[in-house]
Structures are given as structure tokens and as C-alpha cells.
Coordinates of C-alpha atoms and ligand atoms in Angstrom, one line a residue:
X1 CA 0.0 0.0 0.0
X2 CA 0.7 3.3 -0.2
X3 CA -0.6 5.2 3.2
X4 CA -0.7 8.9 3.4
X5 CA -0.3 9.3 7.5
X6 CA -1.1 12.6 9.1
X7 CA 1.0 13.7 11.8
X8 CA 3.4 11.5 11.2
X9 CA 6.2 13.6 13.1
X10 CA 4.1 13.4 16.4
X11 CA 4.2 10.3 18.6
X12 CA 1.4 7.9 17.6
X13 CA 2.0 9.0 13.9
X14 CA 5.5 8.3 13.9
X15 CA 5.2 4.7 15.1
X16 CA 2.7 3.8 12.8
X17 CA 5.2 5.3 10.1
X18 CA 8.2 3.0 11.3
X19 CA 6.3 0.2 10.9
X20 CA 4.5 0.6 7.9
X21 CA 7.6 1.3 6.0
X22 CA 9.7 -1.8 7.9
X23 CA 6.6 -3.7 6.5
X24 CA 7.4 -2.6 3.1
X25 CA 4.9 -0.4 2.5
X26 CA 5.5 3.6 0.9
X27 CA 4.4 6.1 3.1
X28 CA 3.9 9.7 2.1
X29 CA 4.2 11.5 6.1
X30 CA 2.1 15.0 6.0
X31 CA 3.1 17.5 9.1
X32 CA 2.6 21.0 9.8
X33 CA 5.9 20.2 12.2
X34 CA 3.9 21.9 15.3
X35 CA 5.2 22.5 18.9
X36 CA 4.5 18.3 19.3
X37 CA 6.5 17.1 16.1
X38 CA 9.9 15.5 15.7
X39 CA 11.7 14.4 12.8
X40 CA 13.7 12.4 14.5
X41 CA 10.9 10.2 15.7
X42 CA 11.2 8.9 12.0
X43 CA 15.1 9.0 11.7
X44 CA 15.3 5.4 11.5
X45 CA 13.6 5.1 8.0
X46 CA 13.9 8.9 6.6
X47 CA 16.4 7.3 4.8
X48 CA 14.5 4.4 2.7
X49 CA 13.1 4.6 -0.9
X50 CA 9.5 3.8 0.6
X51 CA 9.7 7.3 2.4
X52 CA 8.6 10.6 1.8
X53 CA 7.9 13.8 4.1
X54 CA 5.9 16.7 3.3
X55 CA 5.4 20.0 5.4
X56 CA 1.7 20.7 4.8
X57 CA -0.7 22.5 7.0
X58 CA -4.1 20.1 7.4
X59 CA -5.7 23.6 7.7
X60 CA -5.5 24.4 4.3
X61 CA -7.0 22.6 2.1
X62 CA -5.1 24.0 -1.2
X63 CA -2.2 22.4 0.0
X64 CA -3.5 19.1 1.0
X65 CA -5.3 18.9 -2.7
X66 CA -1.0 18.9 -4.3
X67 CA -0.2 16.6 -1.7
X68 CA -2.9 13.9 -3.0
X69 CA -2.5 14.9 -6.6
X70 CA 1.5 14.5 -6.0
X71 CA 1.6 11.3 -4.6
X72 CA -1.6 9.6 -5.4
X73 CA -2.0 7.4 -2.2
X74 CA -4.1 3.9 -1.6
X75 CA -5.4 4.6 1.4
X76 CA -5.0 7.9 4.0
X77 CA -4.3 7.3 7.8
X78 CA -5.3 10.1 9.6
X79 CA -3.4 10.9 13.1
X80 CA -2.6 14.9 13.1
X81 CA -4.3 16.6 15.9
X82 CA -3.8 19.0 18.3
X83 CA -3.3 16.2 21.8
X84 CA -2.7 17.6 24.5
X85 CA -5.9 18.4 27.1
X86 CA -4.3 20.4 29.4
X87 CA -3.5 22.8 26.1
X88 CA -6.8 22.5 25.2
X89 CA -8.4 24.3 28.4
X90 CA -5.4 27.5 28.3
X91 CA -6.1 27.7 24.2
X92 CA -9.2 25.7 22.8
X93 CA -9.1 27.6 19.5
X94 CA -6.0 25.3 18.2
X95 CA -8.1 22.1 18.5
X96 CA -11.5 23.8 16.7
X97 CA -9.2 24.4 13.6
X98 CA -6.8 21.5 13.6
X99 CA -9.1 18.7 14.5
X100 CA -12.4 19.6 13.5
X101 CA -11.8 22.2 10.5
X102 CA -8.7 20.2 9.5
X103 CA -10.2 17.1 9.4
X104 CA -13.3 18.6 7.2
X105 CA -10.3 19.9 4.6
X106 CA -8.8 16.4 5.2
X107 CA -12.4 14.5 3.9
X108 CA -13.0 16.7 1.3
X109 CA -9.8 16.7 -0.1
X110 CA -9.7 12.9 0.2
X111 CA -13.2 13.0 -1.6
X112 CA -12.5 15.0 -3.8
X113 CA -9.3 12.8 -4.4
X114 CA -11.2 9.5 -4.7
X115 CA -13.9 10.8 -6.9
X116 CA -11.3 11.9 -9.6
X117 CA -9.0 8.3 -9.3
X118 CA -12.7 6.9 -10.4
X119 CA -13.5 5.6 -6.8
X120 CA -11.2 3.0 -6.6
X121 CA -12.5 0.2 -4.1
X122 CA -9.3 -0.1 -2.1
X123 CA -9.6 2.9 -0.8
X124 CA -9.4 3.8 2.7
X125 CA -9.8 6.9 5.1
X126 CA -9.2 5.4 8.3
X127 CA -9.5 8.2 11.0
X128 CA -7.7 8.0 14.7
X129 CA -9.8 9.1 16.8
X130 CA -9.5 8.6 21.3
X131 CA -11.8 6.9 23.8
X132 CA -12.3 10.2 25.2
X133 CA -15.1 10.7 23.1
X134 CA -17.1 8.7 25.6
X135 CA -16.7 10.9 28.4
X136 CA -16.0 9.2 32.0
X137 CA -17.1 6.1 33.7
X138 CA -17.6 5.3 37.1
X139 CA -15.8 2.3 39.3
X140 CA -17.4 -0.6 36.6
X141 CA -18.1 -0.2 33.5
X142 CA -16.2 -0.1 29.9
X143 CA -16.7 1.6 26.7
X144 CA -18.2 0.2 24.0
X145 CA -18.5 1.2 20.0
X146 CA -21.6 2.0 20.9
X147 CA -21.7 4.2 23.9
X148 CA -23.1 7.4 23.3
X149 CA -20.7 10.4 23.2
X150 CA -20.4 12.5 26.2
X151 CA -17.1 14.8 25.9
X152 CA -15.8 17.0 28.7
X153 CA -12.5 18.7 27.8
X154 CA -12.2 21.0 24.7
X155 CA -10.1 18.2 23.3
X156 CA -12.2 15.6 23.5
X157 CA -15.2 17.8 22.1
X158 CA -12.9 18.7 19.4
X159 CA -12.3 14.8 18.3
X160 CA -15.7 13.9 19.5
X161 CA -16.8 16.1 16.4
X162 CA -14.0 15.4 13.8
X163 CA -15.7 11.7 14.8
X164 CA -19.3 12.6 13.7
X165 CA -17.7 14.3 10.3
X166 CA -16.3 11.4 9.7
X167 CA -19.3 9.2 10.2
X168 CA -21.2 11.7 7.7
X169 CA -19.4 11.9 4.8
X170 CA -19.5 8.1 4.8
X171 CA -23.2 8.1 5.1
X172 CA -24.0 11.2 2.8
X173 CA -20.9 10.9 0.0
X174 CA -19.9 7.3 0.4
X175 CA -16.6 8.2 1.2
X176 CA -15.0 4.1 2.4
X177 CA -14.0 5.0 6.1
X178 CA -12.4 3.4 8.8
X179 CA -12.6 4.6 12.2
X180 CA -10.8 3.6 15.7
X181 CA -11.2 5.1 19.2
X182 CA -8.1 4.2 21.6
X183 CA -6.9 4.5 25.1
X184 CA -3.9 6.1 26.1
X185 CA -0.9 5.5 24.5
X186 CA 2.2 5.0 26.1
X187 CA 6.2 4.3 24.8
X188 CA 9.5 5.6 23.1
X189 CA 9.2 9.1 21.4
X190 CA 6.3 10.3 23.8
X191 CA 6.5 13.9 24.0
X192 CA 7.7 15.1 27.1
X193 CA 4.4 17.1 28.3
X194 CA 2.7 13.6 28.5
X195 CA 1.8 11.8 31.8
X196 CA 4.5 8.8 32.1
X197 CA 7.2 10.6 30.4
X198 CA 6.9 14.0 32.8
X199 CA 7.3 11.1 35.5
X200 CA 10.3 10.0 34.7
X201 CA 11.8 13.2 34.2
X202 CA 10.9 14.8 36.7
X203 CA 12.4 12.1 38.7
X204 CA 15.5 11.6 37.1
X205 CA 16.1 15.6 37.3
X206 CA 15.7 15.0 41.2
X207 CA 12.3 17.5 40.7
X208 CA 8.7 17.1 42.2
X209 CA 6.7 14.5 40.4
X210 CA 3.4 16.0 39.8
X211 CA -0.2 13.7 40.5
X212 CA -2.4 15.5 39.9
X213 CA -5.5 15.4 42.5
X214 CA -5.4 12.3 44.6
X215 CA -3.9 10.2 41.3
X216 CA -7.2 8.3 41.7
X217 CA -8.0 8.5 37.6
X218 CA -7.9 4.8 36.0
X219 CA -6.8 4.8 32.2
X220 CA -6.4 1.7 29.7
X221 CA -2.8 1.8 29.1
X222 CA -1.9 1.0 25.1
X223 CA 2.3 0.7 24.5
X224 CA 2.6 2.4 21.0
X225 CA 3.9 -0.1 18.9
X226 CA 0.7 -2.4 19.5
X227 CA -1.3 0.4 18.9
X228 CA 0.6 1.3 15.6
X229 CA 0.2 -2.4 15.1
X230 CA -4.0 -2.5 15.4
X231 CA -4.2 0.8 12.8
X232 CA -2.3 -0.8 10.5
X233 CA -5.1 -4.4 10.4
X234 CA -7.6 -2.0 10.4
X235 CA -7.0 -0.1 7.3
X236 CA -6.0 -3.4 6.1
X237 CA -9.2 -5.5 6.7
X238 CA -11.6 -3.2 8.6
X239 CA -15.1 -3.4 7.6
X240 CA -16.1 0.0 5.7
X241 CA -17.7 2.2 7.9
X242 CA -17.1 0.9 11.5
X243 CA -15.2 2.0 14.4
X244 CA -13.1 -0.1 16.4
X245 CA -12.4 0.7 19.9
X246 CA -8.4 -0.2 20.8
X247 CA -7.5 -0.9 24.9
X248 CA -4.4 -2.1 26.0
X249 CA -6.1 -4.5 28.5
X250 CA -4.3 -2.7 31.4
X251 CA -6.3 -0.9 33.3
X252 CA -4.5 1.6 36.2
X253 CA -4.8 4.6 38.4
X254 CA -2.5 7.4 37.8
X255 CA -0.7 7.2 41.4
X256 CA -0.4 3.2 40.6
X257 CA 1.8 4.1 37.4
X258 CA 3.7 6.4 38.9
X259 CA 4.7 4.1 41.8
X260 CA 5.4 1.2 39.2
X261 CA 7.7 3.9 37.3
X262 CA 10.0 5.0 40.4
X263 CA 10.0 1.3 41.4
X264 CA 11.7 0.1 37.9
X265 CA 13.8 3.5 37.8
X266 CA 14.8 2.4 41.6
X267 CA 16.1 -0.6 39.8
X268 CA 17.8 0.9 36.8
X269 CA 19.2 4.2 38.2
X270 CA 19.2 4.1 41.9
X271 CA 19.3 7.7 44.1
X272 CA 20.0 8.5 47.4
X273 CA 16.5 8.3 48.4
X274 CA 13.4 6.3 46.7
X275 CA 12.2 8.0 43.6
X276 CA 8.7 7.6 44.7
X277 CA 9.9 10.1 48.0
X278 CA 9.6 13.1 45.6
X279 CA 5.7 12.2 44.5
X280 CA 3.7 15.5 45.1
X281 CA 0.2 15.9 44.4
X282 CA -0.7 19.3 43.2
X283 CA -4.1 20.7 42.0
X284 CA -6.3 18.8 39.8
X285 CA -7.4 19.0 36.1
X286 CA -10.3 20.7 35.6
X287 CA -13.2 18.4 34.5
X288 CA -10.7 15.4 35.3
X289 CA -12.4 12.2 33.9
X290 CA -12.5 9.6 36.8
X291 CA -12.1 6.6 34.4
X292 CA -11.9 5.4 30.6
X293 CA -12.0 1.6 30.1
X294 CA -12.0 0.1 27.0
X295 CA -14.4 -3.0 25.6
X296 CA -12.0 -4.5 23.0
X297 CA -14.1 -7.6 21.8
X298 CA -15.3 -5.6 18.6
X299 CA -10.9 -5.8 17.5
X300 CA -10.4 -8.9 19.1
X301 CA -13.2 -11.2 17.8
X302 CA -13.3 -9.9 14.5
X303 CA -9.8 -9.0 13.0
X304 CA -7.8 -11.2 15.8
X305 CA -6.4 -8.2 17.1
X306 CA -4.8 -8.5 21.2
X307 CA -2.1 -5.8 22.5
X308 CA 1.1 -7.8 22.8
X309 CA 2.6 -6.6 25.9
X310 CA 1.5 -5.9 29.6
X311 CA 1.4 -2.7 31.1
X312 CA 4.8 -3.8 33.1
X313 CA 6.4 -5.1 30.2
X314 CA 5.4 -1.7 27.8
X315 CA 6.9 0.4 31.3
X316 CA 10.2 -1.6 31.6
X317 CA 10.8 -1.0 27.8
X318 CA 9.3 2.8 28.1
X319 CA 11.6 3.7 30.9
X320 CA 14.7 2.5 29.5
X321 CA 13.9 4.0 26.5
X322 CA 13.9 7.5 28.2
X323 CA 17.7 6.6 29.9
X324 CA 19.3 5.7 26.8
X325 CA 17.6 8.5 24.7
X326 CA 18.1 11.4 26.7
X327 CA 19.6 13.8 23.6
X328 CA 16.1 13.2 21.6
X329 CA 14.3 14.6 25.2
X330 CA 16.7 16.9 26.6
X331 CA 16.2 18.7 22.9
X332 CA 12.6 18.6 23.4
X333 CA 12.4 20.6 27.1
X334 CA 13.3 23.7 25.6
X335 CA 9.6 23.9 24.0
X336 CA 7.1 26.5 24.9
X337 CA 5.3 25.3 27.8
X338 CA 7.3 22.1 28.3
X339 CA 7.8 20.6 32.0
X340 CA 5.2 24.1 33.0
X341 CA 1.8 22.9 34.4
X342 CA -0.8 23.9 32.1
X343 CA -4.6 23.9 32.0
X344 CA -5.4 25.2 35.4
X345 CA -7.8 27.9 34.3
X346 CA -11.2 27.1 35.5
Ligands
NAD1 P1 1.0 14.3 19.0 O1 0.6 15.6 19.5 O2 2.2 13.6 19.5 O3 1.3 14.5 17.4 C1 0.4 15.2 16.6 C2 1.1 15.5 15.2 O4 0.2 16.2 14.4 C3 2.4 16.3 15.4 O5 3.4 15.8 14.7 C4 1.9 17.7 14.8 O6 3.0 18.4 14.2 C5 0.9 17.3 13.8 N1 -0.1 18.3 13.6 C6 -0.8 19.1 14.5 N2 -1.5 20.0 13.9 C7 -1.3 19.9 12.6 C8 -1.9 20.5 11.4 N3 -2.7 21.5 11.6 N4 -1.5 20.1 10.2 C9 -0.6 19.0 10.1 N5 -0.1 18.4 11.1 C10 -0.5 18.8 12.4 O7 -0.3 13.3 19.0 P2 -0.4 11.8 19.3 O8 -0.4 11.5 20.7 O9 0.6 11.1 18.4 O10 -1.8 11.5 18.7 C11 -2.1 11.2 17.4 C12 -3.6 11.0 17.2 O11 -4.0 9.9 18.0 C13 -4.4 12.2 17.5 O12 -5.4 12.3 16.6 C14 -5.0 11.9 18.9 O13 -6.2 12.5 19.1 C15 -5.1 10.4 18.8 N6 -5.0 9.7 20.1 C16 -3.9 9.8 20.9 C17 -3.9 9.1 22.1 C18 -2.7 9.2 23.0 O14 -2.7 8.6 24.1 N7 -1.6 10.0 22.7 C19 -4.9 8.3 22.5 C20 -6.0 8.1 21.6 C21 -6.0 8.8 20.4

């Protein structure tokens, strides 16, 4: 195949471009290169004949028309977003043009795309969407494809309705879509303003470790690669028009992570003191979803889809990855905003 990925330079984007290409297919990789992006997140396979990069702007849609016209792809993966929720409460406007306007200029220049290549029938627009969608759960409970949307934070609202656009123009133009809803992702190359990489920096750079409110939220924790891994079989063999919810199976609170991650850095770079000794809890999120639990049988029982490695495994790896990678995240720190706490307006 030949996949046009979005976002491609950000951290879910670039995993699923490492692999698609080590699988031998050609990837066109479209990225604005925002505040979140990082080239070298796709170092390893810049280099190869099945790769190409383009700096292109998802909000304007003359430029994503050349990019389709210029390299003519099979099938469009669409990952670029604006991510991060506690941006989305300082500056909400970002996420109303990137991930619902974009994704409009995104359909309709795939649409118009398709409709001029004479609607071939391999073609896919499989859109990434988050199980945020769905709102928060109480203690019991898990998401399903079909639980009603009920977003709280200006991200999720913002995906919620890049969702529903989605949805549409398959039911008003036809246009063969895929669609997925995932928990949180976790692994090499996540961008330092994220949960579990904050964690360990914060503790390697002897510095508090933020939880926020009592660390009581529960999240489905998804290593990257197996979550690159899922996109990819759906593309591949979802049916037209359906979502697919992907959980990692692994199911934690916040403060539970953070323990596991100054237990294994105990192990792997021991301090003076414990690591978990500089755990401070400081004020929480605003509209803080208690819990997000994934159903997985849709992915499981149709395309044989399971994630591949367990929450402790996907930490061991994710930590070490951090210590032996500290150029790509030292470079990263200098960002607006990074290592700041963000998204305390109420
Ligand atoms: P990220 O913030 O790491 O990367 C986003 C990428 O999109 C960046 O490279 C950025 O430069 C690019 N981008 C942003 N605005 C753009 C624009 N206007 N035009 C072109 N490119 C633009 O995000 P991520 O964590 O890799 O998430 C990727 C996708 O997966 C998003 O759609 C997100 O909603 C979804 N998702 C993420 C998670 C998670 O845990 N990270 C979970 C579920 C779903």
C-alpha cells in the first residue's frame, strides 16, 4: 500500500510510520511540524526509498489537494491533531481548527481525491480518533462502540466532532471510512508534556513528580507499537464504515503508574533516596475524567487483534527508553510550555 499518514512527526504518527515502512509499504508522512512534532521520531527510515515527508498544514486545504495529486495514495491514515488536554483548556481555539476544521479539509480533499482516481475500491480513510469521546465512567463499566458520546474537555469535544464528520461523509458521500477510538498511549518518542514521560523526568532531574489530585483517575494503558500495530489491520481489513475501539487490556490509576515507574527507575538508576519520596500531588485538572475503560471484543473477535505486551512489560521497555535516549528529550524541554503545568484555568 501506499498510506498517506497525518501527523506522522508526532508520537502515535510516527510509530505507525516506522512500521508501515519496515513492513514494506511507501508512506507519504504530511506534518505541519507543530510545537509536538519531531523528525527524529522517523530517523530510523527517513532514509529508505518507501519514504517521503511533506510540510503541509491540514488547515488548508489548497495544499492538502497537491499533496494527493502528487503522490496519489491507496489509502490515508489520519493521526494529526492537536493532543494535548491540558492545552486544550489555556487555548481551545487550536483544537477547533486543527481537529475539526482540518479534518473537514482532510475528507474533502480525500473525496475529492477518490472521486477523480474513479472511486477506486481499495480505498481507505481510516480516521484516529481517542476513547475520550465517551466521556468518564464510574468504578465498573467499559466503553463500548456503541456508547453514546459524552465529551468534557475542549479536546475531546474537538475529536468527538471530527468523529461525527467522519461518520457523515461516509453516510451522505460514500466516502469508504475506517474509524478507531483508543486509550492512552504510552512508549518511546512520547513527547515530554505527556503523563508517564513527565514522571520519569521529573524524577531523574531529582524534581517534584506532579499527580495530579489524589492520582485516583484509571486509564487503559496501550504501548505504541501495538497500537501502531492495530491501525495498520484495520486499514487493512476493517469493515467499511465501522469504528473499532483499541484498549491495552491494562487498566491503572494514575498514582499506581507512577509508583510502578520510580519502582523500575529504583532498579535501573538508583538515588540516594526512593524516587517515589519526591511524589507530590498538586491541583487537579479541571473536568478530570475519573475513568476510561475500553471493551476490545469488537478488535479482538473480528480481526484477531490482542495488544502484545502488559502494562509492566510496555513500562520496563518505556523507561529505558527515556535513559538511553536522553539527547532526543533533553532537545525537546526547551519547547514552549514544556515541564510548565498547564490547563489550570477554571
Ligand atoms: P502528537 O501531539 O504527538 O502528534 C500530533 C502530530 O500532528 C504532530 O506531529 C503535529 O505536528 C501534527 N499536527 C498538529 N496539527 C497539525 C496541522 N494543523 N496540520 C498538520 N499536522 C499537524 O499526538 P499523538 O499523541 O501522536 O496522537 C495522534 C492521534 O491519536 C491524535 O489524533 C490523537 O487524538 C489520537 N489519540 C492519541 C492518544 C494518546 O494517548 N496519545 C490516544 C488516543 C487517540
Amino acid at each position: 500500500m501506499k498510506i498517506l499518514v497525518t501527523g506522522g512527526a508526532g508520537f502515535i504518527g510516527s510509530a505507525v510510520v516506522r512500521l508501515a515502512v519496515t513492513r514494506g509499504h511507501a508512506v507519504v508522512n504530511v506534518d505541519a511540524l507543530t510545537y509536538a512534532a519531531c523528525l527524529d521520531n522517523v530517523a530510523s527510515v527517513a532514509d529508505s526509498p518507501l519514504y517521503a515527508f511533506e510540510q503541509a498544514d491540514i488547515r488548508d486545504r489548497a495544499v492538502l489537494d497537491r499533496v494527493f495529486a502528487a503522490h496519489r495514495p491507496d489509502v490515508v491514515m489520519h493521526l494529526a491533531a492537536e493532543s494535548h488536554v491540558d492545552r486544550s483548556i489555556d487555548g481551545p481555539g487550536d483544537f477547533i481548527e486543527t481537529n475539526i476544521n482540518g479534518t473537514y479539509n482532510m475528507l474533502e480533499a480525500a473525496r475529492a481525491y477518490w472521486v477523480a482516481e474513479g472511486k477506486p475500491a481499495g480505498f481507505r480513510f481510516h480516521h484516529i480518533s481517542t476513547d475520550e469521546v465517551f466521556g468518564t465512567l464510574g468504578d465498573t463499566g467499559q466503553f463500548t462502540e456503541d456508547t453514546p458520546y459524552a465529551p468534557n474537555s475542549p479536546y475531546s469535544a474537538s475529536k468527538a466532532a471530527s468523529d461525527h464528520l467522519v461518520r457523515a461523509w461516509h453516510e451522505t458521500y460514500g466516502l469508504p471510512v475506517v474509524m478507531t477510538n483508543c486509550s492512552n498511549n504510552y512508549g518511546p518518542f512520547h513527547f515530554p508534556e505527556k503523563l508517564i514521560p513527565v514522571v520519569i523526568l521529573k524524577a531523574l532531574a531529582g524534581a517534584p513528580i506532579p499527580v495530579y489530585g489524589q492520582g485516583l483517575n484509571v486509564r487503559d494503558w496501550l504501548y505504541v507499537e501495538d497500537h501502531a500495530d492495530a491501525l495498520l489491520l484495520v486499514v487493512e481489513k476493517g469493515k467499511l464504515g465501522r469504528s473499532y475501539n483499541i484498549g491495552g487490556e491494562n487498566e491503572m490509576r494514575n498514582i499506581d503508574i507512577v509508583q510502578t515507574i520510580c519502582t523500575i527507575l529504583d532498579e535501573k538508576r538508583p538515588g540516594n533516596q526512593a524516587y517515589a519520596e519526591q511524589i507530590s500531588y498538586v491541583t487537579d485538572r479541571p473536568g478530570h475524567d475519573l475513568r476510561y475503560a475500553i471493551d476490545p471484543s469488537r478488535i479482538r473477535d473480528e480481526l484477531g487483534w490482542r495488544p502484545s505486551v502488559t502494562v509492566e512489560e510496555g513500562l520496563e521497555k518505556t523507561v529505558q527508553w527515556y535513559l538511553d535516549n536522553e539527547d532526543w528529550w533533553r532537545a525537546l524541554q526547551d519547547r514552549a510550555g514544556v515541564g510548565e503545568r498547564l490547563g489550570v484555568k477554571a
